[in-house]
């Protein structure tokens, strides 16, 4: 019961953080462009956030395993509060050159905070309920992000720099929730334990983490698949905006429908997965369902003569993606040794982000050189490989993963 209350509070905390971050992520670049008139400067706000996330996830796992999760969360939230306060003052004083470094700093705090929350929630749940729990909390996060993405440009247009105060307020509320958890529940040392009680130096630890991942056949394969997983969806989303304009000369309503359909598809899929026990399904059923939705959706997007069929295909793709994503994330967490769960999680996140940064420009080169259809065919084949190879690994390692997961729980 105590664990359930903590998990519910952590989900509420993460949902609030997701909403505030989404507001700023979509709204601040628009405000920056309005204030500076520089598209290059504005684009840096997106790029530096991704780089900050990669740096934090590579090294953040070391500290999340070394220190108590709630300590990391409190320090990161306080850091974000100070960062946003300085960000607000920088805009008021027209010190626009500070926007990028301050957003990088906030990205470092935010990524470390999210990693600590994620690992702590997983450790409190762990077991066959993990996939259901990941799906349930993802439905909350995605709902908050979808709402925040839509409201961000509106808020920053109406309130200008004052819109940052909404995000700042979410951090203040988050700090209150974390301090309440600390005061009410974390007196018991078993609630928030230090995973790695004898940590080595950080660079040596990072090296050992990579060696450990690649020595484990299951973990190395799962990490590679998670890298491909994290790459495909962001690239499809990023490139689809270009495809809709280039291929269909889409209207504003179509672009809005694209974002809404993508968000709703992911939310509904996660809500459904939170209500069912996927481990009771046969792997063949999951394989057929995933292929029908993900690959079938991409085929429809490739062959669509009009925008509406492209949007329907995209909705199928986003509805099917959480099945494979959530299974892989649960299996990686269960398979990872108890003292290295944060490090393994951070490695997979960082590899996913790196692949995204590398392959987004490559995707645009493919479209420019070979056309939209060739790009979609390549990603359909890649998705077909991803889904089928994922289930081959999950099926062949199912018994081992469950036994080892029970032994380290």
Coordinates of C-alpha atoms in Angstrom, one line a residue:
X1 CA 0.0 0.0 0.0
X2 CA 2.8 2.4 0.9
X3 CA 4.6 1.7 -2.4
X4 CA 1.4 2.2 -4.3
X5 CA 0.9 5.7 -2.7
X6 CA 4.5 6.7 -3.6
X7 CA 4.1 5.5 -7.2
X8 CA 0.8 7.4 -7.6
X9 CA 2.5 10.6 -6.2
X10 CA 5.5 10.0 -8.6
X11 CA 3.2 9.6 -11.6
X12 CA 1.4 12.9 -10.6
X13 CA 4.8 14.5 -10.2
X14 CA 6.0 13.4 -13.6
X15 CA 2.7 14.3 -15.3
X16 CA 3.0 17.9 -13.9
X17 CA 6.6 18.1 -15.1
X18 CA 5.6 16.7 -18.6
X19 CA 2.9 19.4 -19.0
X20 CA 5.2 22.3 -18.0
X21 CA 8.1 21.1 -20.1
X22 CA 5.8 20.6 -23.2
X23 CA 4.5 24.2 -22.8
X24 CA 8.0 25.6 -22.9
X25 CA 9.4 23.2 -25.5
X26 CA 6.9 24.3 -28.2
X27 CA 6.3 27.9 -27.0
X28 CA 9.7 29.3 -26.1
X29 CA 11.3 28.8 -29.6
X30 CA 8.4 30.8 -31.1
X31 CA 8.9 33.6 -28.6
X32 CA 12.7 33.5 -29.2
X33 CA 12.1 33.8 -33.0
X34 CA 9.7 36.7 -32.3
X35 CA 12.3 38.5 -30.1
X36 CA 15.4 37.8 -32.1
X37 CA 14.2 37.2 -35.6
X38 CA 16.8 34.5 -35.9
X39 CA 15.7 31.0 -37.1
X40 CA 19.2 29.6 -36.4
X41 CA 19.2 30.8 -32.8
X42 CA 15.7 29.4 -32.4
X43 CA 16.6 26.0 -33.8
X44 CA 19.5 25.8 -31.3
X45 CA 16.9 25.7 -28.5
X46 CA 15.8 22.3 -29.8
X47 CA 19.3 20.9 -30.6
X48 CA 20.9 21.9 -27.3
X49 CA 18.1 20.3 -25.3
X50 CA 18.7 17.0 -27.1
X51 CA 22.5 17.2 -26.5
X52 CA 21.8 18.0 -22.8
X53 CA 19.6 15.0 -22.6
X54 CA 22.3 12.8 -24.1
X55 CA 25.0 14.0 -21.7
X56 CA 22.8 13.7 -18.7
X57 CA 21.6 10.2 -19.5
X58 CA 25.1 9.0 -20.2
X59 CA 26.4 10.2 -16.8
X60 CA 23.2 10.5 -14.8
X61 CA 22.8 6.8 -14.4
X62 CA 26.0 6.8 -12.3
X63 CA 24.6 9.3 -9.8
X64 CA 21.1 7.8 -9.7
X65 CA 22.6 4.4 -8.7
X66 CA 25.1 6.1 -6.3
X67 CA 22.6 8.3 -4.4
X68 CA 19.1 8.1 -3.2
X69 CA 16.5 8.9 -5.9
X70 CA 14.7 11.4 -3.8
X71 CA 17.9 13.3 -3.2
X72 CA 18.6 13.5 -6.9
X73 CA 15.0 14.7 -7.5
X74 CA 15.0 17.4 -4.9
X75 CA 18.4 18.8 -6.1
X76 CA 17.3 18.8 -9.8
X77 CA 13.9 20.4 -9.1
X78 CA 15.6 23.2 -7.1
X79 CA 18.1 23.6 -9.9
X80 CA 15.3 23.9 -12.4
X81 CA 13.5 26.5 -10.3
X82 CA 16.6 28.7 -10.1
X83 CA 17.3 28.2 -13.9
X84 CA 13.8 29.2 -14.9
X85 CA 14.0 32.2 -12.6
X86 CA 17.2 33.4 -14.3
X87 CA 15.6 32.5 -17.7
X88 CA 12.7 34.8 -17.0
X89 CA 15.0 37.6 -15.9
X90 CA 17.2 37.1 -18.9
X91 CA 14.3 37.7 -21.3
X92 CA 13.0 40.7 -19.3
X93 CA 16.5 42.2 -19.5
X94 CA 16.9 41.2 -23.2
X95 CA 19.9 39.1 -22.5
X96 CA 18.9 36.7 -25.2
X97 CA 22.4 35.1 -25.5
X98 CA 21.7 33.4 -22.1
X99 CA 18.6 31.5 -23.4
X100 CA 20.6 28.6 -25.0
X101 CA 23.0 27.9 -22.0
X102 CA 20.1 28.3 -19.5
X103 CA 17.9 25.8 -21.5
X104 CA 20.9 23.4 -21.7
X105 CA 21.3 23.6 -17.9
X106 CA 17.6 23.1 -17.4
X107 CA 17.8 20.1 -19.8
X108 CA 20.5 18.6 -17.6
X109 CA 18.4 19.0 -14.5
X110 CA 15.2 17.7 -16.2
X111 CA 16.8 14.6 -17.7
X112 CA 18.4 13.6 -14.4
X113 CA 15.2 14.2 -12.5
X114 CA 13.2 12.1 -15.0
X115 CA 15.7 9.3 -14.9
X116 CA 15.6 9.2 -11.1
X117 CA 11.8 9.2 -11.1
X118 CA 11.6 6.4 -13.8
X119 CA 14.1 4.1 -12.0
X120 CA 12.4 4.6 -8.6
X121 CA 8.9 3.9 -10.0
X122 CA 10.2 0.8 -11.8
X123 CA 11.9 -0.6 -8.7
X124 CA 8.8 -0.1 -6.6
X125 CA 6.7 -2.0 -9.1
X126 CA 8.9 -4.6 -10.8
X127 CA 7.6 -8.0 -12.0
X128 CA 4.9 -8.9 -14.4
X129 CA 2.9 -5.7 -13.6
X130 CA 5.7 -3.6 -14.9
X131 CA 4.5 -3.4 -18.5
X132 CA 1.0 -2.5 -17.3
X133 CA 2.4 0.2 -15.0
X134 CA 4.7 1.6 -17.8
X135 CA 1.7 1.8 -20.1
X136 CA -0.5 3.4 -17.4
X137 CA 1.9 6.2 -16.6
X138 CA 2.8 6.7 -20.3
X139 CA -0.9 7.4 -20.9
X140 CA -0.8 10.2 -18.2
X141 CA 2.5 11.6 -19.6
X142 CA 1.4 11.6 -23.2
X143 CA -1.9 13.3 -22.3
X144 CA 0.0 16.0 -20.4
X145 CA 2.5 16.4 -23.3
X146 CA -0.2 16.5 -25.9
X147 CA -2.1 19.2 -24.0
X148 CA 1.2 21.1 -23.3
X149 CA 2.3 21.0 -27.0
X150 CA -1.0 22.4 -28.1
X151 CA -1.2 25.2 -25.4
X152 CA 2.5 26.2 -25.6
X153 CA 2.4 28.4 -28.6
X154 CA -0.9 29.9 -27.4
X155 CA 0.4 30.7 -23.9
X156 CA 3.7 32.2 -25.2
X157 CA 1.8 34.3 -27.7
X158 CA -0.7 35.6 -25.1
X159 CA 1.7 36.0 -22.1
X160 CA 5.2 36.3 -23.8
X161 CA 7.9 35.7 -21.2
X162 CA 5.3 35.5 -18.4
X163 CA 4.4 32.1 -19.8
X164 CA 7.6 30.8 -18.3
X165 CA 5.9 31.3 -14.9
X166 CA 3.5 28.5 -15.7
X167 CA 6.4 26.1 -16.1
X168 CA 8.1 27.5 -13.0
X169 CA 4.9 26.9 -11.1
X170 CA 4.9 23.2 -12.1
X171 CA 8.4 22.9 -10.6
X172 CA 7.3 24.6 -7.3
X173 CA 4.4 22.2 -7.1
X174 CA 6.7 19.3 -7.9
X175 CA 9.1 20.3 -5.1
X176 CA 6.1 20.3 -2.7
X177 CA 5.2 16.7 -3.8
X178 CA 8.7 15.4 -3.4
X179 CA 9.2 17.0 0.0
X180 CA 5.8 15.5 1.1
X181 CA 7.0 12.0 -0.1
X182 CA 10.3 12.5 1.8
X183 CA 8.5 13.5 5.0
X184 CA 5.7 10.9 4.9
X185 CA 7.2 7.8 3.3
X186 CA 11.0 7.7 3.0
X187 CA 11.7 7.3 6.7
X188 CA 11.8 3.5 5.9
X189 CA 15.2 2.9 4.4
X190 CA 13.8 0.1 2.2
X191 CA 11.6 2.6 0.3
X192 CA 14.5 4.4 -1.4
X193 CA 17.7 2.4 -1.4
X194 CA 21.2 3.2 -2.9
X195 CA 21.6 0.6 -5.7
X196 CA 25.4 0.8 -6.1
X197 CA 27.0 1.0 -2.6
X198 CA 30.6 0.7 -3.9
X199 CA 30.7 2.9 -7.0
X200 CA 34.0 3.3 -8.9
X201 CA 35.0 6.6 -10.6
X202 CA 32.5 7.9 -13.0
X203 CA 34.4 7.3 -16.3
X204 CA 35.5 3.9 -15.2
X205 CA 31.9 3.1 -14.2
X206 CA 30.6 4.2 -17.5
X207 CA 33.1 2.1 -19.4
X208 CA 32.3 -0.9 -17.2
X209 CA 28.5 -0.4 -17.9
X210 CA 29.1 -0.5 -21.6
X211 CA 31.3 -3.6 -21.3
X212 CA 28.6 -5.2 -19.1
X213 CA 25.9 -4.4 -21.6
X214 CA 27.7 -5.8 -24.6
X215 CA 28.9 -8.9 -22.8
X216 CA 25.3 -9.8 -22.1
X217 CA 23.8 -11.2 -25.4
X218 CA 20.2 -10.4 -24.3
X219 CA 21.0 -6.9 -23.0
X220 CA 23.1 -5.9 -26.0
X221 CA 20.4 -7.1 -28.4
X222 CA 17.7 -5.3 -26.4
X223 CA 19.7 -2.1 -26.3
X224 CA 20.2 -2.2 -30.1
X225 CA 16.5 -2.7 -30.6
X226 CA 15.7 0.1 -28.2
X227 CA 18.0 2.3 -30.1
X228 CA 16.2 1.5 -33.4
X229 CA 12.9 1.9 -31.5
X230 CA 13.7 5.4 -30.3
X231 CA 14.9 6.4 -33.7
X232 CA 11.9 5.4 -35.8
X233 CA 9.0 7.2 -34.2
X234 CA 10.7 10.6 -33.8
X235 CA 12.0 10.5 -37.4
X236 CA 8.6 9.5 -38.8
X237 CA 7.0 12.4 -36.9
X238 CA 9.6 14.9 -37.9
X239 CA 9.6 13.9 -41.6
X240 CA 5.9 13.5 -41.9
X241 CA 5.4 17.3 -41.5
X242 CA 7.6 17.7 -44.5
X243 CA 5.9 14.9 -46.4
X244 CA 2.4 16.2 -45.8
X245 CA 3.5 19.6 -47.3
X246 CA 5.6 18.2 -50.2
X247 CA 3.3 15.4 -51.2
X248 CA -0.2 16.7 -50.5
X249 CA 0.3 20.5 -50.0
X250 CA -1.6 19.9 -46.8
X251 CA -3.7 22.6 -45.1
X252 CA -3.3 23.8 -41.5
X253 CA -6.2 21.6 -40.5
X254 CA -4.4 18.5 -41.8
X255 CA -1.2 19.4 -39.8
X256 CA -3.3 19.9 -36.7
X257 CA -5.1 16.6 -37.3
X258 CA -1.7 14.9 -37.7
X259 CA -0.5 16.0 -34.2
X260 CA -3.8 15.2 -32.6
X261 CA -4.2 11.8 -34.1
X262 CA -0.6 10.9 -33.2
X263 CA -1.1 11.9 -29.6
X264 CA -4.5 10.2 -29.2
X265 CA -3.3 7.0 -30.8
X266 CA -0.4 6.7 -28.3
X267 CA -2.6 7.6 -25.3
X268 CA -5.3 5.1 -26.2
X269 CA -2.8 2.3 -26.8
X270 CA -1.1 2.9 -23.4
X271 CA -4.5 3.1 -21.7
X272 CA -5.4 -0.2 -23.2
X273 CA -2.1 -1.8 -22.3
X274 CA -2.5 -0.6 -18.7
X275 CA -5.7 -2.6 -18.4
X276 CA -4.5 -5.9 -19.9
X277 CA -1.8 -8.4 -19.0
X278 CA 0.3 -8.7 -22.1
X279 CA 2.2 -11.7 -20.6
X280 CA -1.1 -13.7 -20.9
X281 CA -1.1 -13.1 -24.6
X282 CA 0.9 -15.5 -26.8
X283 CA 3.9 -14.0 -28.5
X284 CA 2.4 -14.9 -31.8
X285 CA -0.7 -12.8 -31.0
X286 CA 1.5 -9.9 -30.0
X287 CA 3.7 -10.3 -33.1
X288 CA 0.7 -10.4 -35.5
X289 CA -0.9 -7.4 -33.8
X290 CA 2.3 -5.3 -33.8
X291 CA 3.0 -6.1 -37.5
X292 CA -0.6 -5.4 -38.5
X293 CA -0.6 -2.0 -36.7
X294 CA 3.0 -0.7 -37.2
X295 CA 3.9 -2.1 -40.5
X296 CA 0.4 -2.0 -41.9
X297 CA 0.2 1.7 -40.9
X298 CA 3.5 2.5 -42.6
X299 CA 2.3 0.7 -45.8
X300 CA -0.9 2.7 -45.8
X301 CA 1.2 5.9 -45.3
X302 CA 3.4 4.9 -48.3
X303 CA 0.5 4.1 -50.6
X304 CA -1.9 6.8 -49.5
X305 CA -3.3 8.9 -52.4
X306 CA -4.8 11.6 -50.1
X307 CA -3.8 13.0 -46.7
X308 CA -6.7 11.3 -44.8
X309 CA -5.3 7.8 -45.6
X310 CA -1.8 9.1 -44.5
X311 CA -3.3 10.2 -41.2
X312 CA -5.1 6.9 -40.7
X313 CA -1.9 5.0 -41.4
X314 CA -0.1 7.2 -38.9
X315 CA -2.8 6.6 -36.3
X316 CA -2.3 2.8 -36.7
X317 CA 1.5 3.2 -36.4
X318 CA 1.2 5.2 -33.2
X319 CA -1.4 2.8 -31.8
X320 CA 0.9 -0.2 -32.3
X321 CA 4.2 1.3 -31.3
X322 CA 3.6 1.2 -27.5
X323 CA 3.2 -2.6 -27.6
X324 CA 6.8 -3.3 -28.6
X325 CA 8.2 -0.2 -26.8
X326 CA 6.8 -1.0 -23.4
X327 CA 7.7 -4.7 -23.6
X328 CA 11.3 -3.9 -24.4
X329 CA 11.6 -1.3 -21.6
X330 CA 10.2 -3.7 -19.1
X331 CA 12.5 -6.5 -20.2
X332 CA 15.6 -4.3 -20.1
X333 CA 14.8 -3.1 -16.6
X334 CA 14.1 -6.7 -15.3
X335 CA 17.2 -8.1 -17.0
X336 CA 19.6 -5.5 -15.7
X337 CA 21.5 -6.2 -12.5
X338 CA 20.0 -4.5 -9.5
X339 CA 23.0 -2.2 -8.9
X340 CA 23.1 -1.1 -12.5
X341 CA 19.5 -0.5 -13.5
X342 CA 19.9 3.3 -13.8
X343 CA 23.1 3.0 -15.8
X344 CA 21.5 0.5 -18.3
X345 CA 18.5 2.7 -18.6
X346 CA 20.7 5.8 -19.2
X347 CA 22.7 4.0 -21.9
X348 CA 19.6 3.0 -23.9
X349 CA 18.1 6.5 -23.7
X350 CA 21.4 8.1 -24.8
X351 CA 21.9 5.7 -27.7
X352 CA 18.3 6.3 -28.7
X353 CA 18.8 10.1 -28.7
X354 CA 22.1 9.8 -30.5
X355 CA 20.6 7.7 -33.3
X356 CA 17.7 10.3 -33.6
X357 CA 20.2 13.2 -34.0
X358 CA 22.2 11.2 -36.6
X359 CA 19.4 9.8 -38.7
X360 CA 17.0 12.8 -38.9
X361 CA 19.4 14.7 -41.3
X362 CA 20.0 11.4 -43.2
X363 CA 16.3 10.9 -43.6
X364 CA 16.0 14.3 -45.3
X365 CA 18.9 13.4 -47.6
X366 CA 17.1 10.2 -48.6
X367 CA 13.9 12.1 -49.4
X368 CA 15.8 14.8 -51.3
X369 CA 17.8 12.2 -53.3
X370 CA 15.3 9.3 -53.8
X371 CA 11.9 10.7 -52.9
X372 CA 9.2 10.3 -50.2
X373 CA 8.1 6.8 -51.3
X374 CA 11.7 5.4 -51.1
X375 CA 12.0 6.9 -47.6
X376 CA 8.8 5.3 -46.4
X377 CA 9.6 2.0 -47.9
X378 CA 13.0 1.9 -46.2
X379 CA 11.4 2.7 -42.8
X380 CA 8.7 0.1 -43.4
X381 CA 11.4 -2.6 -43.9
X382 CA 13.3 -1.3 -40.9
X383 CA 10.1 -1.5 -38.8
X384 CA 9.3 -5.0 -40.0
X385 CA 12.8 -6.1 -39.0
X386 CA 12.5 -4.3 -35.6
X387 CA 9.1 -5.9 -34.7
X388 CA 9.9 -9.4 -35.7
X389 CA 13.5 -9.5 -34.3
X390 CA 12.2 -8.0 -31.0
X391 CA 9.7 -10.9 -30.6
X392 CA 12.4 -13.4 -31.6
X393 CA 14.6 -12.2 -28.7
X394 CA 11.7 -11.9 -26.2
X395 CA 10.5 -15.4 -27.0
X396 CA 13.9 -17.0 -26.8
X397 CA 14.8 -15.3 -23.5
X398 CA 11.4 -15.3 -21.8
X399 CA 12.2 -18.0 -19.3
X400 CA 15.7 -16.6 -18.5
X401 CA 14.5 -13.1 -18.1
X402 CA 11.7 -14.1 -15.7
X403 CA 14.0 -16.3 -13.6
X404 CA 16.8 -13.7 -13.3
X405 CA 14.3 -10.9 -12.7
X406 CA 12.8 -12.8 -9.8
X407 CA 16.3 -13.5 -8.4
X408 CA 17.4 -9.8 -8.3
X409 CA 14.0 -8.3 -7.3

